[in-house]
Amino acid sequence: MDGVPEPHAGWTFITNHARVLAAIADNQNARIRDIAAHCRLTERAVQKIIADLEESSFLSHTREGRGNAYRISPGKTLRHPAEAEAGLTVASLLGLLAQDEAHRGAGRQATDHG
């Protein structure tokens, strides 16, 4: 079946909600299909995650033509009590994920050119 993400068994450090949020931060006009492919999730799962994020005011969207433009609430405090007490925000989470992505991208470039 082409286009269906490979299932993952076991736990991970980064939740699918964080992955979707990071993908939207990279491209606020991304289509659900593109987010799903990037995050290796089904489109249905991405739709549910976006609904969760919007319901909790971490994300909103406006219609632009046939697509959506998403807006992230960077100052919103994270949900877990330990993170909330530390004052960690969506912006701090996305900053960590962006640093990780930049690091992985630099590693790929080094192996591609070496």
Coordinates of C-alpha atoms in Angstrom, one line a residue:
M1 CA 0.0 0.0 0.0
D2 CA 1.7 3.1 -1.2
G3 CA 1.4 6.2 1.0
V4 CA 0.5 4.4 4.2
P5 CA 3.1 5.1 6.9
E6 CA 5.0 2.2 8.4
P7 CA 3.6 1.4 11.9
H8 CA 5.8 2.0 14.9
A9 CA 5.8 -0.2 17.9
G10 CA 7.0 0.9 21.3
W11 CA 7.4 4.3 22.9
T12 CA 9.2 7.4 21.7
F13 CA 10.5 10.6 23.3
I14 CA 8.6 13.0 21.1
T15 CA 4.9 12.7 20.8
N16 CA 2.9 12.8 17.6
H17 CA 1.3 16.1 18.7
A18 CA 4.8 17.6 19.0
R19 CA 5.8 16.2 15.6
V20 CA 2.7 17.7 13.9
L21 CA 3.2 21.1 15.7
A22 CA 6.8 21.2 14.5
A23 CA 5.8 20.3 10.9
I24 CA 3.3 23.2 11.0
A25 CA 5.9 25.5 12.4
D26 CA 8.1 24.6 9.4
N27 CA 5.3 25.3 7.0
Q28 CA 2.2 27.1 8.2
N29 CA 0.5 26.4 4.9
A30 CA 1.2 22.7 4.8
R31 CA -1.5 20.4 3.6
I32 CA -2.6 17.6 5.9
R33 CA -1.3 15.1 3.4
D34 CA 2.2 16.7 3.6
I35 CA 2.2 16.9 7.4
A36 CA 1.2 13.2 7.5
A37 CA 4.0 12.2 5.2
H38 CA 6.6 14.2 7.0
C39 CA 5.5 12.8 10.4
R40 CA 4.9 9.3 9.1
L41 CA 1.3 9.4 10.3
T42 CA -2.0 8.8 8.6
E43 CA -4.0 11.8 7.4
R44 CA -6.8 10.9 9.8
A45 CA -4.3 10.9 12.7
V46 CA -3.0 14.3 11.7
Q47 CA -6.6 15.7 11.5
K48 CA -7.3 14.4 15.0
I49 CA -4.1 15.9 16.4
I50 CA -4.8 19.3 14.7
A51 CA -8.3 19.2 16.2
D52 CA -6.8 18.5 19.7
L53 CA -4.3 21.3 19.3
E54 CA -7.0 23.8 18.2
E55 CA -9.3 22.7 21.0
S56 CA -6.6 23.5 23.5
S57 CA -5.7 26.8 21.8
F58 CA -2.2 25.8 20.8
L59 CA -3.1 26.2 17.2
S60 CA -5.7 28.0 15.0
H61 CA -6.3 28.2 11.3
T62 CA -7.9 30.3 8.7
R63 CA -9.0 29.3 5.3
E64 CA -6.9 30.6 2.4
G65 CA -8.3 29.6 -0.9
R66 CA -8.5 25.8 -0.9
G67 CA -6.1 25.3 1.9
N68 CA -5.5 26.4 5.5
A69 CA -3.0 28.7 7.1
Y70 CA -2.1 27.7 10.6
R71 CA -1.1 29.9 13.4
I72 CA 0.7 28.6 16.4
S73 CA 0.4 30.2 19.9
P74 CA 4.1 30.4 20.8
G75 CA 3.5 31.8 24.3
K76 CA 1.1 29.1 25.4
T77 CA 2.4 27.1 28.3
L78 CA 2.9 23.4 27.8
R79 CA 0.3 21.1 29.4
H80 CA 2.3 18.8 31.6
P81 CA 2.4 20.1 35.2
A82 CA 6.2 19.8 35.4
E83 CA 6.7 21.8 32.2
A84 CA 4.0 24.3 33.1
E85 CA 5.6 25.0 36.5
A86 CA 8.9 25.5 34.8
G87 CA 7.2 28.0 32.5
L88 CA 8.0 26.1 29.3
T89 CA 6.1 27.3 26.3
V90 CA 5.3 26.1 22.8
A91 CA 8.1 28.4 21.6
S92 CA 10.6 26.6 23.9
L93 CA 9.5 23.2 22.7
L94 CA 9.7 24.2 19.0
G95 CA 13.1 25.7 19.6
L96 CA 14.4 22.4 20.9
L97 CA 12.9 20.5 18.0
A98 CA 14.3 23.0 15.5
Q99 CA 17.8 22.6 17.0
D100 CA 17.5 18.9 16.7
E101 CA 16.3 19.1 13.1
A102 CA 19.2 21.5 12.3
H103 CA 21.7 19.1 13.9
R104 CA 20.3 16.1 12.0
G105 CA 20.3 18.1 8.7
A106 CA 24.0 19.1 9.3
G107 CA 24.8 15.4 9.9
R108 CA 23.1 14.4 6.6
Q109 CA 25.0 17.1 4.7
A110 CA 28.3 15.9 6.1
T111 CA 27.7 12.4 5.0
D112 CA 26.3 13.5 1.6
H113 CA 29.4 15.4 0.8
G114 CA 32.0 13.2 2.4

